[in-house]
CSV table of C-alpha atoms and ligand atoms in Angstrom, one decimal:
chain,number,residue,atom,x,y,z
G,1431,MET,CA,174.0,136.2,84.6
G,1432,THR,CA,176.9,133.7,84.6
G,1433,ASP,CA,180.5,133.7,85.6
G,1434,GLN,CA,181.5,133.6,81.9
G,1435,ARG,CA,180.0,137.0,81.5
G,1436,ALA,CA,182.0,138.3,84.5
G,1437,ALA,CA,185.2,136.7,83.0
G,1438,LYS,CA,184.5,138.5,79.7
G,1439,ILE,CA,184.1,141.8,81.5
G,1440,ALA,CA,187.3,141.1,83.4
G,1441,GLU,CA,189.1,140.6,80.1
G,1442,GLN,CA,187.7,143.8,78.8
G,1443,PHE,CA,188.9,145.6,82.0
G,1444,ILE,CA,192.4,144.2,81.5
G,1445,ALA,CA,192.4,145.4,77.9
G,1446,VAL,CA,191.6,148.9,79.0
G,1447,TYR,CA,193.5,149.3,82.3
G,1448,GLU,CA,196.2,146.5,82.1
G,1449,THR,CA,195.6,145.1,85.6
G,1450,ALA,CA,193.3,142.4,86.9
G,1451,PRO,CA,190.0,143.6,88.5
G,1452,LEU,CA,187.4,142.4,91.0
G,1453,VAL,CA,184.0,142.0,89.4
G,1454,PHE,CA,180.6,142.7,90.9
G,1455,ARG,CA,177.1,142.4,89.6
G,1456,ALA,CA,173.6,143.5,90.4
G,1457,PRO,CA,170.3,142.7,88.8
G,1458,GLY,CA,167.4,144.6,87.4
G,1459,ARG,CA,164.0,143.9,88.8
G,1460,VAL,CA,160.4,143.4,87.9
G,1461,ASN,CA,157.6,144.5,90.3
G,1462,LEU,CA,154.8,142.0,90.6
G,1463,ILE,CA,152.5,144.4,92.4
G,1464,GLY,CA,152.7,147.5,94.6
G,1465,GLU,CA,153.4,150.5,92.3
G,1466,HIS,CA,154.1,154.0,93.5
G,1467,THR,CA,153.6,152.8,97.1
G,1468,ASP,CA,157.2,152.6,98.2
G,1469,TYR,CA,157.7,156.4,98.7
G,1470,ASN,CA,154.4,156.4,100.6
G,1471,ASP,CA,155.8,154.0,103.3
G,1472,GLY,CA,153.7,151.2,101.7
G,1473,PHE,CA,154.1,147.7,100.4
G,1474,VAL,CA,155.7,146.3,97.3
G,1475,MET,CA,156.4,142.9,95.8
G,1476,PRO,CA,159.3,142.9,93.4
G,1477,ALA,CA,161.6,140.1,92.1
G,1478,ALA,CA,165.1,140.4,90.8
G,1479,ILE,CA,165.5,139.2,87.2
G,1480,GLY,CA,168.3,137.5,85.3
G,1481,PHE,CA,169.5,140.7,83.7
G,1482,TYR,CA,172.6,142.1,85.4
G,1483,THR,CA,174.9,145.1,85.3
G,1484,HIS,CA,178.5,144.2,85.9
G,1485,VAL,CA,181.1,146.5,87.3
G,1486,ALA,CA,184.8,145.5,87.1
G,1487,ALA,CA,187.0,147.5,89.5
G,1488,GLY,CA,190.6,148.1,90.5
G,1489,LYS,CA,192.4,150.8,92.5
G,1490,ASN,CA,194.5,153.6,91.0
G,1491,GLU,CA,197.0,155.9,92.6
G,1492,ASP,CA,195.9,158.9,90.5
G,1493,GLY,CA,193.2,160.4,92.8
G,1494,VAL,CA,190.5,159.9,90.2
G,1495,LEU,CA,187.4,157.9,89.6
G,1496,ARG,CA,187.7,156.6,86.0
G,1497,ILE,CA,184.8,154.9,84.4
G,1498,HIS,CA,184.6,153.1,81.0
G,1499,ALA,CA,181.1,152.2,79.8
G,1500,GLN,CA,181.6,149.2,77.5
G,1501,GLN,CA,178.0,149.5,76.1
G,1502,PHE,CA,178.6,153.1,75.0
G,1503,GLY,CA,182.3,152.8,74.2
G,1504,GLU,CA,182.7,155.9,76.3
G,1505,SER,CA,185.1,156.9,79.2
G,1506,VAL,CA,184.8,159.6,81.8
G,1507,GLU,CA,187.0,160.7,84.7
G,1508,PHE,CA,186.3,162.7,87.9
G,1509,ALA,CA,188.8,164.0,90.4
G,1510,LEU,CA,187.9,162.4,93.8
G,1511,ASP,CA,187.6,165.9,95.4
G,1512,ARG,CA,185.2,167.0,92.6
G,1513,LEU,CA,182.5,164.3,92.6
G,1514,ALA,CA,179.7,166.5,93.9
G,1515,GLY,CA,177.5,168.5,91.5
G,1516,PRO,CA,174.1,168.5,90.0
G,1517,PRO,CA,172.6,165.9,87.7
G,1518,ARG,CA,174.1,166.0,84.2
G,1519,ARG,CA,171.6,163.6,82.6
G,1520,HIS,CA,174.5,161.2,81.7
G,1521,TRP,CA,174.9,157.5,82.6
G,1522,SER,CA,177.9,158.4,84.7
G,1523,ASP,CA,175.6,160.3,87.2
G,1524,TYR,CA,174.7,157.0,88.8
G,1525,VAL,CA,178.4,156.0,89.3
G,1526,ARG,CA,179.6,159.4,90.3
G,1527,GLY,CA,176.6,159.7,92.7
G,1528,VAL,CA,177.3,156.5,94.5
G,1529,ALA,CA,181.0,157.3,94.8
G,1530,ALA,CA,180.1,160.7,96.2
G,1531,GLU,CA,177.7,159.3,98.7
G,1532,LEU,CA,180.3,156.7,99.8
G,1533,GLN,CA,182.7,159.5,100.4
G,1534,ASP,CA,180.1,161.3,102.5
G,1535,ALA,CA,179.8,158.1,104.5
G,1536,GLY,CA,183.6,158.2,105.1
G,1537,VAL,CA,184.5,155.6,102.4
G,1538,GLY,CA,186.5,156.3,99.3
G,1539,GLY,CA,190.0,157.3,99.9
G,1540,SER,CA,191.3,155.4,97.0
G,1541,GLY,CA,191.2,156.2,93.3
G,1542,ALA,CA,189.3,153.6,91.2
G,1543,ASN,CA,189.2,152.4,87.7
G,1544,LEU,CA,185.8,150.9,86.7
G,1545,LEU,CA,184.5,149.2,83.7
G,1546,VAL,CA,180.7,148.9,83.5
G,1547,ASP,CA,178.6,146.7,81.2
G,1548,GLY,CA,175.2,145.1,81.5
G,1549,ASP,CA,172.2,143.7,79.8
G,1550,VAL,CA,169.4,145.2,81.8
G,1551,PRO,CA,167.3,147.0,79.1
G,1552,LEU,CA,167.7,150.7,79.5
G,1553,GLY,CA,164.8,153.0,80.1
G,1554,ALA,CA,162.4,150.1,80.2
G,1555,GLY,CA,161.2,150.3,83.8
G,1556,LEU,CA,163.4,147.3,84.8
G,1557,SER,CA,165.7,149.3,87.1
G,1558,SER,CA,168.9,149.5,85.1
G,1559,SER,CA,169.7,152.5,87.3
G,1560,ALA,CA,169.4,150.6,90.6
G,1561,ALA,CA,171.5,147.8,89.0
G,1562,ILE,CA,174.4,150.1,88.1
G,1563,GLU,CA,174.2,151.9,91.5
G,1564,MET,CA,174.3,148.6,93.5
G,1565,ALA,CA,177.1,147.0,91.5
G,1566,THR,CA,179.1,150.3,91.8
G,1567,ALA,CA,178.4,150.5,95.6
G,1568,LEU,CA,179.6,146.9,96.2
G,1569,ALA,CA,182.6,147.5,94.0
G,1570,LEU,CA,183.8,150.7,95.7
G,1571,ALA,CA,182.9,149.5,99.2
G,1572,THR,CA,185.0,146.4,98.6
G,1573,LEU,CA,187.9,148.2,97.0
G,1574,ASN,CA,188.1,150.5,100.0
G,1575,SER,CA,187.6,147.6,102.5
G,1576,ALA,CA,184.6,149.4,104.0
G,1577,HIS,CA,182.4,147.4,106.4
G,1578,LEU,CA,179.0,148.8,105.6
G,1579,ALA,CA,175.9,146.7,106.1
G,1580,LYS,CA,174.2,145.9,102.8
G,1581,ILE,CA,171.1,147.9,103.9
G,1582,GLU,CA,173.3,150.9,104.3
G,1583,LEU,CA,174.5,150.5,100.7
G,1584,VAL,CA,170.9,150.2,99.6
G,1585,LYS,CA,170.0,153.5,101.3
G,1586,LEU,CA,173.1,155.2,100.0
G,1587,CYS,CA,172.2,154.2,96.4
G,1588,GLN,CA,168.7,155.6,96.8
G,1589,ARG,CA,170.2,158.9,98.0
G,1590,ALA,CA,172.6,158.9,95.0
G,1591,GLU,CA,169.6,158.6,92.7
G,1592,HIS,CA,167.8,161.5,94.4
G,1593,LYS,CA,170.8,163.8,94.3
G,1594,TYR,CA,172.7,162.8,91.2
G,1595,ALA,CA,170.0,161.6,88.9
G,1596,GLY,CA,167.2,163.9,90.2
G,1597,THR,CA,164.6,161.2,90.7
G,1598,LYS,CA,163.0,161.2,94.2
G,1599,CYS,CA,162.6,157.4,94.0
G,1600,GLY,CA,161.5,155.1,96.8
G,1601,ILE,CA,163.6,152.2,98.1
G,1602,MET,CA,162.1,149.3,96.2
G,1603,ASP,CA,164.6,149.0,93.3
G,1604,GLN,CA,167.8,149.3,95.2
G,1605,PHE,CA,166.5,146.9,97.9
G,1606,ILE,CA,165.5,144.1,95.5
G,1607,SER,CA,168.6,144.5,93.4
G,1608,CYS,CA,170.6,143.9,96.6
G,1609,PHE,CA,168.4,141.3,98.4
G,1610,GLY,CA,166.7,139.4,95.5
G,1611,MET,CA,166.6,135.6,95.8
G,1612,ALA,CA,166.3,133.0,93.0
G,1613,ASN,CA,162.7,131.8,92.5
G,1614,HIS,CA,161.3,134.2,95.1
G,1615,ALA,CA,159.4,137.5,95.1
G,1616,LEU,CA,160.0,139.8,98.0
G,1617,MET,CA,157.2,141.3,100.1
G,1618,LEU,CA,158.7,144.5,101.5
G,1619,ASP,CA,157.2,146.9,104.0
G,1620,CYS,CA,158.9,150.1,102.9
G,1621,ARG,CA,158.4,151.7,106.3
G,1622,SER,CA,159.9,149.1,108.6
G,1623,LEU,CA,162.0,147.5,105.8
G,1624,ASP,CA,160.7,144.1,107.0
G,1625,ALA,CA,161.1,141.7,104.1
G,1626,THR,CA,159.6,138.3,103.5
G,1627,GLN,CA,160.8,136.1,100.6
G,1628,LEU,CA,157.8,134.4,99.0
G,1629,PRO,CA,158.4,131.3,96.8
G,1630,LEU,CA,157.0,131.7,93.3
G,1631,PRO,CA,155.1,128.6,92.3
G,1632,SER,CA,156.8,126.7,89.5
G,1633,PRO,CA,153.7,126.2,87.4
G,1634,ALA,CA,153.8,129.9,86.7
G,1635,SER,CA,156.3,132.0,84.7
G,1636,LEU,CA,157.1,135.7,84.9
G,1637,VAL,CA,156.9,137.1,81.4
G,1638,ILE,CA,158.0,140.7,80.7
G,1639,CYS,CA,156.7,142.5,77.6
G,1640,ASN,CA,158.6,145.6,76.6
G,1641,THR,CA,156.5,148.2,74.8
G,1642,MET,CA,159.8,149.6,73.5
G,1643,VAL,CA,158.5,153.1,74.5
G,1644,ARG,CA,161.3,154.5,76.6
G,1645,HIS,CA,160.3,156.2,79.9
G,1646,GLU,CA,162.1,159.1,81.4
G,1647,LEU,CA,161.5,159.1,85.2
G,1648,ALA,CA,163.7,162.2,85.8
G,1649,GLY,CA,161.4,164.0,83.4
G,1650,GLY,CA,159.3,165.5,86.2
G,1651,GLU,CA,156.1,163.4,86.1
G,1652,TYR,CA,157.5,160.9,88.7
G,1653,ASN,CA,158.5,163.6,91.2
G,1654,GLU,CA,155.2,165.4,90.5
G,1655,ARG,CA,153.3,162.2,91.7
G,1656,ARG,CA,155.3,162.1,94.8
G,1657,SER,CA,154.6,165.8,95.6
G,1658,SER,CA,150.9,165.2,95.1
G,1659,CYS,CA,151.0,162.4,97.7
G,1660,GLU,CA,152.9,164.5,100.2
G,1661,ARG,CA,150.6,167.5,99.7
G,1662,SER,CA,147.6,165.2,100.4
G,1663,VAL,CA,149.1,163.8,103.6
G,1664,LYS,CA,149.5,167.4,104.9
G,1665,ARG,CA,145.9,168.2,104.0
G,1666,LEU,CA,144.5,165.0,105.4
G,1667,GLY,CA,146.7,165.4,108.5
G,1668,GLN,CA,144.4,168.3,109.5
G,1669,VAL,CA,141.6,165.9,110.2
G,1670,LEU,CA,143.6,162.7,110.7
G,1671,PRO,CA,146.3,163.7,113.2
G,1672,GLY,CA,149.2,161.4,113.4
G,1673,ILE,CA,149.3,160.2,109.8
G,1674,GLN,CA,152.8,160.4,108.4
G,1675,ALA,CA,152.2,158.9,105.0
G,1676,LEU,CA,149.4,157.6,102.8
G,1677,ARG,CA,150.3,154.2,104.3
G,1678,ASP,CA,148.4,155.4,107.4
G,1679,VAL,CA,145.2,156.3,105.6
G,1680,LYS,CA,142.2,153.9,105.3
G,1681,ILE,CA,140.0,154.0,102.2
G,1682,GLU,CA,137.0,154.9,104.4
G,1683,GLU,CA,138.9,157.9,105.8
G,1684,LEU,CA,139.9,159.0,102.4
G,1685,GLU,CA,136.3,158.9,101.1
G,1686,GLN,CA,135.1,160.7,104.2
G,1687,HIS,CA,137.6,163.6,103.8
G,1688,ARG,CA,137.6,163.7,100.0
G,1689,SER,CA,136.4,167.3,100.0
G,1690,LEU,CA,139.8,168.4,101.4
G,1691,LEU,CA,141.5,167.4,98.2
G,1692,ASN,CA,141.2,168.4,94.6
G,1693,ASP,CA,140.1,165.7,92.2
G,1694,VAL,CA,143.5,164.8,90.9
G,1695,ASP,CA,145.1,164.6,94.4
G,1696,TYR,CA,142.1,162.5,95.6
G,1697,ARG,CA,142.6,160.0,92.7
G,1698,ARG,CA,146.3,159.8,93.3
G,1699,CYS,CA,145.6,158.9,97.0
G,1700,ARG,CA,142.9,156.4,96.0
G,1701,HIS,CA,145.4,154.5,93.9
G,1702,VAL,CA,148.0,154.4,96.7
G,1703,VAL,CA,145.6,153.4,99.4
G,1704,THR,CA,143.9,150.7,97.4
G,1705,GLU,CA,147.2,149.5,96.0
G,1706,ASN,CA,148.6,148.9,99.5
G,1707,ALA,CA,145.6,146.7,100.3
G,1708,ARG,CA,146.1,144.8,97.0
G,1709,VAL,CA,149.7,144.0,97.8
G,1710,GLN,CA,148.8,142.6,101.1
G,1711,GLU,CA,146.0,140.5,99.7
G,1712,ALA,CA,148.3,139.4,96.9
G,1713,ALA,CA,150.9,138.1,99.4
G,1714,HIS,CA,148.2,136.0,101.0
G,1715,ALA,CA,147.0,134.7,97.6
G,1716,LEU,CA,150.6,133.8,96.6
G,1717,THR,CA,151.2,132.0,99.9
G,1718,ALA,CA,147.9,130.1,99.5
G,1719,GLY,CA,148.9,129.2,95.9
G,1720,ASN,CA,145.8,131.1,94.6
G,1721,LEU,CA,147.3,132.4,91.3
G,1722,GLY,CA,143.8,133.2,90.0
G,1723,ARG,CA,143.2,135.8,92.7
G,1724,PHE,CA,146.8,137.1,92.4
G,1725,GLY,CA,146.2,137.7,88.7
G,1726,GLU,CA,143.0,139.5,89.3
G,1727,LEU,CA,144.8,141.8,91.7
G,1728,MET,CA,147.4,142.5,89.0
G,1729,TYR,CA,144.7,143.6,86.5
G,1730,GLU,CA,143.1,145.8,89.2
G,1731,SER,CA,146.4,147.4,89.9
G,1732,HIS,CA,146.9,148.2,86.3
G,1733,GLU,CA,143.4,149.8,86.0
G,1734,SER,CA,144.1,151.9,89.1
G,1735,LEU,CA,147.4,153.1,87.7
G,1736,ASP,CA,145.7,154.0,84.4
G,1737,ARG,CA,142.6,155.7,85.8
G,1738,ASP,CA,143.7,157.2,89.1
G,1739,TYR,CA,147.5,157.5,89.0
G,1740,GLU,CA,147.7,158.2,85.3
G,1741,VAL,CA,151.1,156.7,84.7
G,1742,THR,CA,150.3,154.2,82.0
G,1743,CYS,CA,150.3,155.0,78.2
G,1744,GLU,CA,148.5,153.6,75.2
G,1745,GLU,CA,151.1,151.0,74.5
G,1746,LEU,CA,151.1,149.7,78.1
G,1747,ASN,CA,147.3,149.5,77.9
G,1748,ALA,CA,147.5,147.6,74.6
G,1749,MET,CA,149.9,145.1,76.1
G,1750,VAL,CA,147.6,144.4,79.1
G,1751,ARG,CA,144.5,144.2,76.8
G,1752,LEU,CA,146.3,141.6,74.6
G,1753,ALA,CA,147.4,139.6,77.7
G,1754,ARG,CA,143.8,139.4,78.8
G,1755,ARG,CA,142.8,137.8,75.5
G,1756,ALA,CA,145.8,135.4,75.5
G,1757,ASP,CA,145.6,131.8,76.7
G,1758,GLY,CA,147.1,130.7,80.1
G,1759,VAL,CA,147.5,134.2,81.6
G,1760,TYR,CA,146.7,134.7,85.3
G,1761,GLY,CA,147.3,138.4,85.3
G,1762,ALA,CA,149.1,141.4,83.7
G,1763,ARG,CA,150.0,144.9,84.6
G,1764,MET,CA,152.5,147.7,83.9
G,1765,THR,CA,155.6,147.4,86.1
G,1766,GLY,CA,157.9,150.2,87.4
G,1767,GLY,CA,157.4,153.9,87.2
G,1768,GLY,CA,155.3,153.8,84.0
G,1769,PHE,CA,155.0,156.3,81.1
G,1770,GLY,CA,156.3,153.5,78.9
G,1771,GLY,CA,158.5,150.5,79.6
G,1772,CYS,CA,157.2,147.0,80.4
G,1773,THR,CA,154.3,144.9,81.6
G,1774,VAL,CA,154.7,142.0,83.9
G,1775,ASN,CA,152.6,138.9,83.1
G,1776,LEU,CA,152.0,135.8,85.3
G,1777,VAL,CA,151.6,133.0,82.8
G,1778,ASP,CA,151.1,129.3,83.0
G,1779,ALA,CA,154.6,128.0,82.5
G,1780,GLU,CA,153.6,125.5,79.8
G,1781,LYS,CA,152.0,128.3,77.8
G,1782,SER,CA,154.7,130.9,78.1
G,1783,GLU,CA,156.2,130.3,74.7
G,1784,THR,CA,152.9,130.5,72.8
G,1785,PHE,CA,152.0,133.5,75.0
G,1786,LYS,CA,155.2,135.1,73.8
G,1787,GLN,CA,154.4,134.6,70.2
G,1788,ALA,CA,150.9,135.8,70.6
G,1789,MET,CA,152.1,139.0,72.3
G,1790,VAL,CA,154.7,139.8,69.6
G,1791,ALA,CA,152.2,139.3,66.8
G,1792,GLY,CA,149.3,141.1,68.5
G,1793,TYR,CA,151.3,144.1,69.6
G,1794,LYS,CA,152.9,144.5,66.2
G,1795,ALA,CA,149.5,144.4,64.5
G,1796,GLU,CA,148.1,146.9,66.9
G,1797,THR,CA,150.9,149.4,67.2
G,1798,GLY,CA,153.3,148.7,64.4
G,1799,ILE,CA,156.1,148.2,67.0
G,1800,VAL,CA,158.0,144.9,67.4
G,1801,PRO,CA,158.2,144.3,71.2
G,1802,GLU,CA,160.8,142.4,73.1
G,1803,VAL,CA,159.3,139.6,75.3
G,1804,TYR,CA,161.5,138.0,78.1
G,1805,VAL,CA,160.5,134.8,79.8
G,1806,CYS,CA,162.2,135.4,83.2
G,1807,ALA,CA,163.1,133.6,86.3
G,1808,ALA,CA,163.4,135.4,89.7
G,1809,SER,CA,167.1,135.7,90.4
G,1810,ALA,CA,169.7,136.3,93.0
G,1811,GLY,CA,170.6,139.8,94.2
G,1812,ALA,CA,173.9,141.7,94.0
G,1813,SER,CA,177.2,139.9,94.7
G,1814,GLN,CA,180.8,139.7,93.8
G,1815,ALA,CA,181.3,137.4,90.8
G,1816,GLY,CA,183.8,134.6,91.0
G,1817,ILE,CA,186.2,135.0,88.0
G,1818,ALA,CA,189.6,133.8,89.3
G,1819,SER,CA,189.4,130.3,87.9
G,1820,LEU,CA,188.1,131.5,84.5
G,1821,LEU,CA,190.9,134.0,83.8
M,1249,LIG,C1,160.5,153.6,90.1
M,1249,LIG,C2,161.2,154.0,91.4
M,1249,LIG,C3,160.7,153.1,92.5
M,1249,LIG,C4,159.1,153.0,92.6
M,1249,LIG,C5,158.6,152.7,91.2
M,1249,LIG,C6,157.1,152.8,91.1
M,1249,LIG,O1,160.9,152.3,89.7
M,1249,LIG,O2,162.6,153.9,91.3
M,1249,LIG,O3,161.2,153.6,93.8
M,1249,LIG,O4,158.6,154.2,93.1
M,1249,LIG,O5,159.1,153.6,90.2
M,1249,LIG,O6,156.5,151.8,91.9
């Protein structure tokens, strides 16, 4: 968020470690459209949001990585030669994983003291994990004077998530946390990594509705979806030589060779193939200022994720149903991995406050749960925070 926030974290660091730190921050994200397409070499359209994880960092001479998580009031320590190891299902996996991957890339001679804090809602599908990974990567790379291109840090964070958190994620979350731009969504080709910043029109607001149902991506369902896609590429490859990912399959080809797949795998493929087409159309609609069409594509995406990819849940569906009935909404859909978490809503900016109230009341009446609703702006990606003048 602001430099005041970074200054506060610097003060907390000084209280714990008694030296002055450098402070880094990286944002969470919302994905406007293009879900479960990134690990299929497809297209996505995320935006960074104004929730950040901060990492304050200083060197130590003790040969250890020391991490204090302010949010949990908890500290852990790892010897630098013992960073590797399987996922422990603990917040420190992300930090330890990034440090270990940096070591593998030849960076990381120095011991480090870190203090982590953030306001990205946890387990809400807004990429709190990518935010902590990116902020840690920037912090440790800078402390060790490493000259790694930002894109290398992005890939390294993705590897850390695979190996140390156990989620075989695509590259979307780390990429947008690094390269987000204020007031822009980013159209990313996850194969070539070509990225285009698309201005978000000011008459529309991004409103995020949190179902308050926590998702657990490492819980197996996510990796299972990815395996289904990879299995299908192998089968379809028997008749479509040269395909490397579902990105390469056209809907007509999928229909023609449907008998090669079982029903579940076929529906998983149908989601991915149609979703890739929707993202590309959505990019054209946004560029042309056609928010009506963009919104329709969001609803279609949600239906496909519900019916074919089966990653929504009752609460997410309730949120989207409520949004359809509300005034001033262009479109709504679940965002992120699914199984809980948030919806993203494109709403007429003048109606965003009344929309918020309607969603809180409607969702509470339907589910008994009080949701959180965030009216967001697309924000800047990861950076070092300027704190010197504030200390
Ligand atoms: C999670 C993963 C991403 C992406 C989304 C689904 O956020 O980290 O790589 O696959 O789910 O679109």
